[in-house]
PDB file of C-alpha atoms in Angstrom:
ATOM      1  CA  MET A  85       2.495 152.128-143.866  1.00  0.00           C
ATOM      2  CA  PRO A  86       3.556 148.538-144.582  1.00  0.00           C
ATOM      3  CA  PRO A  87       7.253 147.626-144.312  1.00  0.00           C
ATOM      4  CA  ILE A  88       9.270 147.532-147.501  1.00  0.00           C
ATOM      5  CA  PRO A  89       9.843 143.967-148.618  1.00  0.00           C
ATOM      6  CA  GLY A  90      13.366 142.817-147.771  1.00  0.00           C
ATOM      7  CA  SER A  91      14.009 145.617-145.210  1.00  0.00           C
ATOM      8  CA  GLY A  92      14.521 143.061-142.441  1.00  0.00           C
ATOM      9  CA  LEU A  93      17.116 141.289-144.565  1.00  0.00           C
ATOM     10  CA  ALA A  94      18.911 144.589-145.240  1.00  0.00           C
ATOM     11  CA  LYS A  95      18.976 145.446-141.508  1.00  0.00           C
ATOM     12  CA  GLY A  96      20.382 142.014-140.697  1.00  0.00           C
ATOM     13  CA  LEU A  97      23.096 142.333-143.342  1.00  0.00           C
ATOM     14  CA  ALA A  98      23.976 145.809-142.012  1.00  0.00           C
ATOM     15  CA  VAL A  99      24.458 144.380-138.494  1.00  0.00           C
ATOM     16  CA  THR A 100      26.590 141.582-139.946  1.00  0.00           C
ATOM     17  CA  LEU A 101      28.788 144.024-141.876  1.00  0.00           C
ATOM     18  CA  ARG A 102      29.245 146.263-138.805  1.00  0.00           C
ATOM     19  CA  THR A 103      30.229 143.255-136.704  1.00  0.00           C
ATOM     20  CA  MET A 104      32.632 141.942-139.331  1.00  0.00           C
ATOM     21  CA  THR A 105      34.614 145.176-139.365  1.00  0.00           C
ATOM     22  CA  ARG A 106      35.171 145.242-135.582  1.00  0.00           C
ATOM     23  CA  LYS A 107      38.025 143.511-133.776  1.00  0.00           C
ATOM     24  CA  THR A 108      36.944 140.247-132.135  1.00  0.00           C
ATOM     25  CA  VAL A 109      36.863 140.030-128.346  1.00  0.00           C
ATOM     26  CA  THR A 110      36.857 136.257-128.090  1.00  0.00           C
ATOM     27  CA  ALA A 111      39.693 134.933-125.945  1.00  0.00           C
ATOM     28  CA  GLN A 112      41.061 131.668-127.270  1.00  0.00           C
ATOM     29  CA  TYR A 113      41.059 129.751-123.977  1.00  0.00           C
ATOM     30  CA  PRO A 114      43.942 127.311-124.048  1.00  0.00           C
ATOM     31  CA  ASP A 115      46.254 129.947-125.546  1.00  0.00           C
ATOM     32  CA  THR A 116      45.238 132.826-123.264  1.00  0.00           C
ATOM     33  CA  GLN A 117      44.185 132.300-119.668  1.00  0.00           C
ATOM     34  CA  PRO A 118      40.992 134.109-118.607  1.00  0.00           C
ATOM     35  CA  GLU A 119      41.104 137.023-116.183  1.00  0.00           C
ATOM     36  CA  LEU A 120      39.256 135.610-113.182  1.00  0.00           C
ATOM     37  CA  PRO A 121      37.649 137.928-110.648  1.00  0.00           C
ATOM     38  CA  PRO A 122      39.261 137.947-107.217  1.00  0.00           C
ATOM     39  CA  ARG A 123      37.981 135.309-104.790  1.00  0.00           C
ATOM     40  CA  SER A 124      36.325 133.332-107.593  1.00  0.00           C
ATOM     41  CA  ARG A 125      34.999 129.853-106.829  1.00  0.00           C
ATOM     42  CA  GLY A 126      37.068 127.189-108.488  1.00  0.00           C
ATOM     43  CA  VAL A 127      37.775 124.218-106.244  1.00  0.00           C
ATOM     44  CA  ILE A 128      38.042 123.719-102.498  1.00  0.00           C
ATOM     45  CA  GLY A 129      41.496 123.804-100.924  1.00  0.00           C
ATOM     46  CA  LEU A 130      42.301 122.087 -97.617  1.00  0.00           C
ATOM     47  CA  PHE A 131      44.583 123.597 -94.971  1.00  0.00           C
ATOM     48  CA  GLU A 132      45.205 120.290 -93.224  1.00  0.00           C
ATOM     49  CA  GLU A 133      46.947 121.757 -90.169  1.00  0.00           C
ATOM     50  CA  ASN A 134      43.724 123.512 -89.130  1.00  0.00           C
ATOM     51  CA  CYS A 135      41.474 120.458 -89.584  1.00  0.00           C
ATOM     52  CA  THR A 136      40.393 118.925 -86.264  1.00  0.00           C
ATOM     53  CA  VAL A 137      38.245 116.218 -87.891  1.00  0.00           C
ATOM     54  CA  CYS A 138      35.091 117.682 -86.361  1.00  0.00           C
ATOM     55  CA  MET A 139      33.134 116.377 -89.401  1.00  0.00           C
ATOM     56  CA  LEU A 140      30.944 119.508 -89.614  1.00  0.00           C
ATOM     57  CA  CYS A 141      31.724 119.977 -93.303  1.00  0.00           C
ATOM     58  CA  ALA A 142      30.759 116.395 -94.156  1.00  0.00           C
ATOM     59  CA  ARG A 143      27.575 116.519 -92.069  1.00  0.00           C
ATOM     60  CA  GLU A 144      26.388 119.843 -93.498  1.00  0.00           C
ATOM     61  CA  CYS A 145      27.158 119.021 -97.139  1.00  0.00           C
ATOM     62  CA  PRO A 146      23.810 118.664 -98.954  1.00  0.00           C
ATOM     63  CA  ASP A 147      25.369 116.381-101.583  1.00  0.00           C
ATOM     64  CA  TRP A 148      27.351 114.171 -99.182  1.00  0.00           C
ATOM     65  CA  CYS A 149      30.414 114.558-101.387  1.00  0.00           C
ATOM     66  CA  ILE A 150      32.994 114.948 -98.578  1.00  0.00           C
ATOM     67  CA  TYR A 151      34.604 111.781 -97.241  1.00  0.00           C
ATOM     68  CA  ILE A 152      36.560 111.911 -93.983  1.00  0.00           C
ATOM     69  CA  ASP A 153      38.272 109.073 -92.112  1.00  0.00           C
ATOM     70  CA  SER A 154      40.196 109.491 -88.868  1.00  0.00           C
ATOM     71  CA  HIS A 155      41.508 107.669 -85.842  1.00  0.00           C
ATOM     72  CA  LYS A 156      42.209 108.653 -82.238  1.00  0.00           C
ATOM     73  CA  GLU A 157      45.716 108.928 -80.859  1.00  0.00           C
ATOM     74  CA  THR A 158      46.575 109.322 -77.221  1.00  0.00           C
ATOM     75  CA  SER A 159      49.525 111.370 -76.100  1.00  0.00           C
ATOM     76  CA  PRO A 160      51.304 110.934 -72.781  1.00  0.00           C
ATOM     77  CA  PRO A 161      50.595 113.417 -70.009  1.00  0.00           C
ATOM     78  CA  ALA A 162      52.520 116.691 -70.195  1.00  0.00           C
ATOM     79  CA  ALA A 163      53.286 116.658 -66.474  1.00  0.00           C
ATOM     80  CA  PRO A 164      53.776 113.731 -64.087  1.00  0.00           C
ATOM     81  CA  GLY A 165      50.491 112.725 -62.526  1.00  0.00           C
ATOM     82  CA  GLY A 166      48.494 114.232 -65.412  1.00  0.00           C
ATOM     83  CA  ARG A 167      46.136 112.367 -67.639  1.00  0.00           C
ATOM     84  CA  GLU A 168      46.604 111.189 -71.184  1.00  0.00           C
ATOM     85  CA  ARG A 169      45.142 113.339 -73.933  1.00  0.00           C
ATOM     86  CA  SER A 170      43.456 111.992 -77.008  1.00  0.00           C
ATOM     87  CA  ARG A 171      42.984 113.753 -80.320  1.00  0.00           C
ATOM     88  CA  ASN A 172      41.610 112.917 -83.730  1.00  0.00           C
ATOM     89  CA  VAL A 173      44.114 112.388 -86.528  1.00  0.00           C
ATOM     90  CA  LEU A 174      43.034 112.855 -90.131  1.00  0.00           C
ATOM     91  CA  ASP A 175      43.514 109.739 -92.266  1.00  0.00           C
ATOM     92  CA  ARG A 176      41.495 110.646 -95.341  1.00  0.00           C
ATOM     93  CA  PHE A 177      39.876 113.835 -96.566  1.00  0.00           C
ATOM     94  CA  ALA A 178      38.405 113.625-100.062  1.00  0.00           C
ATOM     95  CA  ILE A 179      35.894 115.628-102.063  1.00  0.00           C
ATOM     96  CA  ASP A 180      34.002 114.141-104.991  1.00  0.00           C
ATOM     97  CA  PHE A 181      33.771 117.065-107.416  1.00  0.00           C
ATOM     98  CA  SER A 182      31.448 115.087-109.688  1.00  0.00           C
ATOM     99  CA  LEU A 183      28.820 115.448-106.935  1.00  0.00           C
ATOM    100  CA  CYS A 184      29.803 118.848-105.498  1.00  0.00           C
ATOM    101  CA  MET A 185      27.479 121.715-106.397  1.00  0.00           C
ATOM    102  CA  TYR A 186      29.917 124.407-105.177  1.00  0.00           C
ATOM    103  CA  CYS A 187      27.482 125.850-102.657  1.00  0.00           C
ATOM    104  CA  GLY A 188      30.247 126.674-100.153  1.00  0.00           C
ATOM    105  CA  ILE A 189      28.371 125.437 -97.088  1.00  0.00           C
ATOM    106  CA  CYS A 190      31.361 123.317 -96.049  1.00  0.00           C
ATOM    107  CA  ILE A 191      33.612 126.371 -96.114  1.00  0.00           C
ATOM    108  CA  GLU A 192      31.145 128.483 -94.148  1.00  0.00           C
ATOM    109  CA  VAL A 193      30.566 125.924 -91.364  1.00  0.00           C
ATOM    110  CA  CYS A 194      34.243 125.055 -90.808  1.00  0.00           C
ATOM    111  CA  PRO A 195      34.963 126.531 -87.348  1.00  0.00           C
ATOM    112  CA  PHE A 196      38.752 126.272 -87.742  1.00  0.00           C
ATOM    113  CA  ASP A 197      39.266 127.752 -91.240  1.00  0.00           C
ATOM    114  CA  ALA A 198      40.522 124.558 -92.816  1.00  0.00           C
ATOM    115  CA  LEU A 199      38.624 124.916 -96.126  1.00  0.00           C
ATOM    116  CA  PHE A 200      38.989 127.731 -98.660  1.00  0.00           C
ATOM    117  CA  TRP A 201      37.941 128.559-102.222  1.00  0.00           C
ATOM    118  CA  SER A 202      40.794 128.242-104.683  1.00  0.00           C
ATOM    119  CA  PRO A 203      40.548 129.901-108.121  1.00  0.00           C
ATOM    120  CA  GLU A 204      41.864 126.747-109.832  1.00  0.00           C
ATOM    121  CA  PHE A 205      39.399 125.521-112.430  1.00  0.00           C
ATOM    122  CA  GLU A 206      41.424 123.237-114.688  1.00  0.00           C
ATOM    123  CA  TYR A 207      40.874 119.863-113.056  1.00  0.00           C
ATOM    124  CA  ALA A 208      38.950 118.010-115.749  1.00  0.00           C
ATOM    125  CA  GLU A 209      39.410 114.257-115.933  1.00  0.00           C
ATOM    126  CA  THR A 210      38.618 111.712-118.612  1.00  0.00           C
ATOM    127  CA  ASP A 211      37.003 109.338-116.100  1.00  0.00           C
ATOM    128  CA  ILE A 212      34.315 110.490-113.656  1.00  0.00           C
ATOM    129  CA  HIS A 213      35.803 108.290-110.919  1.00  0.00           C
ATOM    130  CA  GLU A 214      38.979 110.390-110.999  1.00  0.00           C
ATOM    131  CA  LEU A 215      37.058 113.513-109.913  1.00  0.00           C
ATOM    132  CA  THR A 216      37.306 112.382-106.290  1.00  0.00           C
ATOM    133  CA  HIS A 217      40.341 114.330-105.132  1.00  0.00           C
ATOM    134  CA  GLU A 218      42.194 113.259-102.000  1.00  0.00           C
ATOM    135  CA  ARG A 219      43.813 115.483 -99.385  1.00  0.00           C
ATOM    136  CA  ASP A 220      47.152 115.704-101.206  1.00  0.00           C
ATOM    137  CA  LYS A 221      45.527 117.370-104.215  1.00  0.00           C
ATOM    138  CA  LEU A 222      43.329 119.540-101.988  1.00  0.00           C
ATOM    139  CA  ARG A 223      46.471 120.662-100.120  1.00  0.00           C
ATOM    140  CA  GLU A 224      48.122 121.633-103.430  1.00  0.00           C
ATOM    141  CA  TRP A 225      45.144 123.832-104.280  1.00  0.00           C
ATOM    142  CA  MET A 226      45.372 125.516-100.875  1.00  0.00           C
ATOM    143  CA  TRP A 227      48.527 127.346-101.916  1.00  0.00           C
ATOM    144  CA  THR A 228      46.703 129.015-104.827  1.00  0.00           C
ATOM    145  CA  VAL A 229      44.147 130.655-102.530  1.00  0.00           C
ATOM    146  CA  PRO A 230      44.557 134.450-102.759  1.00  0.00           C
ATOM    147  CA  GLU A 231      45.028 136.638 -99.706  1.00  0.00           C
ATOM    148  CA  PRO A 232      41.784 138.063 -98.331  1.00  0.00           C
ATOM    149  CA  PRO A 233      41.130 141.678 -99.274  1.00  0.00           C
ATOM    150  CA  ALA A 234      42.327 144.334 -96.860  1.00  0.00           C
ATOM    151  CA  LEU A 235      39.807 145.746 -94.456  1.00  0.00           C
ATOM    152  CA  ASP A 236      38.253 149.095 -95.260  1.00  0.00           C
ATOM    153  CA  PRO A 237      40.092 151.731 -93.185  1.00  0.00           C
ATOM    154  CA  GLY A 238      36.796 153.367 -92.241  1.00  0.00           C
ATOM    155  CA  ALA A 239      35.142 150.091 -91.226  1.00  0.00           C
ATOM    156  CA  GLU A 240      34.046 149.380 -87.686  1.00  0.00           C
ATOM    157  CA  GLU A 241      36.398 147.179 -85.700  1.00  0.00           C
ATOM    158  CA  PRO A 242      35.119 143.588 -85.298  1.00  0.00           C
ATOM    159  CA  LYS A 243      33.486 142.853 -81.938  1.00  0.00           C
ATOM    160  CA  GLU A 244      35.949 140.106 -81.096  1.00  0.00           C
ATOM    161  CA  ILE A 245      38.981 142.338 -81.620  1.00  0.00           C
ATOM    162  CA  ALA A 246      37.358 145.216 -79.739  1.00  0.00           C
ATOM    163  CA  ALA A 247      36.627 142.934 -76.763  1.00  0.00           C
ATOM    164  CA  ALA A 248      40.175 141.523 -76.798  1.00  0.00           C
ATOM    165  CA  ARG A 249      41.633 145.039 -77.006  1.00  0.00           C
ATOM    166  CA  LYS A 250      39.457 146.208 -74.092  1.00  0.00           C
ATOM    167  CA  THR A 251      40.623 143.259 -71.963  1.00  0.00           C
ATOM    168  CA  ALA A 252      44.272 143.851 -72.894  1.00  0.00           C
ATOM    169  CA  ASP A 253      43.991 147.571 -72.062  1.00  0.00           C
ATOM    170  CA  LYS A 254      42.361 146.751 -68.726  1.00  0.00           C
ATOM    171  CA  LEU A 255      45.115 144.250 -67.903  1.00  0.00           C
ATOM    172  CA  ALA A 256      47.842 146.735 -68.902  1.00  0.00           C
ATOM    173  CA  ALA A 257      46.247 149.416 -66.685  1.00  0.00           C
ATOM    174  CA  GLN A 258      46.140 146.991 -63.744  1.00  0.00           C
ATOM    175  CA  GLN A 259      49.793 146.060 -64.271  1.00  0.00           C
ATOM    176  CA  ALA A 260      50.796 149.737 -64.465  1.00  0.00           C
ATOM    177  CA  GLN A 261      48.846 150.470 -61.286  1.00  0.00           C
ATOM    178  CA  GLN A 262      50.488 147.487 -59.551  1.00  0.00           C
ATOM    179  CA  ALA A 263      53.936 148.695 -60.679  1.00  0.00           C
ATOM    180  CA  GLN A 264      53.219 152.169 -59.251  1.00  0.00           C
ATOM    181  CA  GLN A 265      52.092 150.678 -55.945  1.00  0.00           C
ATOM    182  CA  ASP A 266      55.218 148.487 -55.808  1.00  0.00           C
ATOM    183  CA  GLU A 267      57.377 151.507 -56.566  1.00  0.00           C
ATOM    184  CA  LYS A 268      55.761 153.594 -53.813  1.00  0.00           C
ATOM    185  CA  GLY A 269      55.852 150.738 -51.319  1.00  0.00           C
ATOM    186  CA  GLY A 270      59.450 149.794 -52.147  1.00  0.00           C
ATOM    187  CA  THR A 271      60.960 153.215 -51.283  1.00  0.00           C
ATOM    188  CA  PRO A 272      60.964 154.296 -47.579  1.00  0.00           C
TER     189      PRO A 272
END
């Protein structure tokens, strides 16, 4: 049986009328802030105190959008007769967000947890050259990073913590045994 002429138009108008009677769900962005999911990827925050200038993040970045400059400082020996120590000091840490593709490789390869995802997303600029953010701005974003979620109570303990706990228990048992031996040997 062939369709009735104009039935498609009637169905379309029916959908339009149904939609017009419902309350809108559009959030007007500047007036109402969106509800972001936890741990969402906005920008990269820098925890400068943890950065050792190892350059892993800059070397692993596929876009080469991380710029790091540093210099070496020597510190005097801690004890007389010791040797001087040298360490890298961070001079510049910048990320060009006009190049960044938000892959997160820099965050994953950082061995000292100096880089984190911040949920900040309002960092638009009128000039593309201003999208290179220096360490001061990256440090500001660090304080908006949410706390990591709590561990599942039924989860298996991480291997590192289990090994550290085993070593600590072994050391405590040795100290207790030594204290017992000292106590027995100290009394005639």
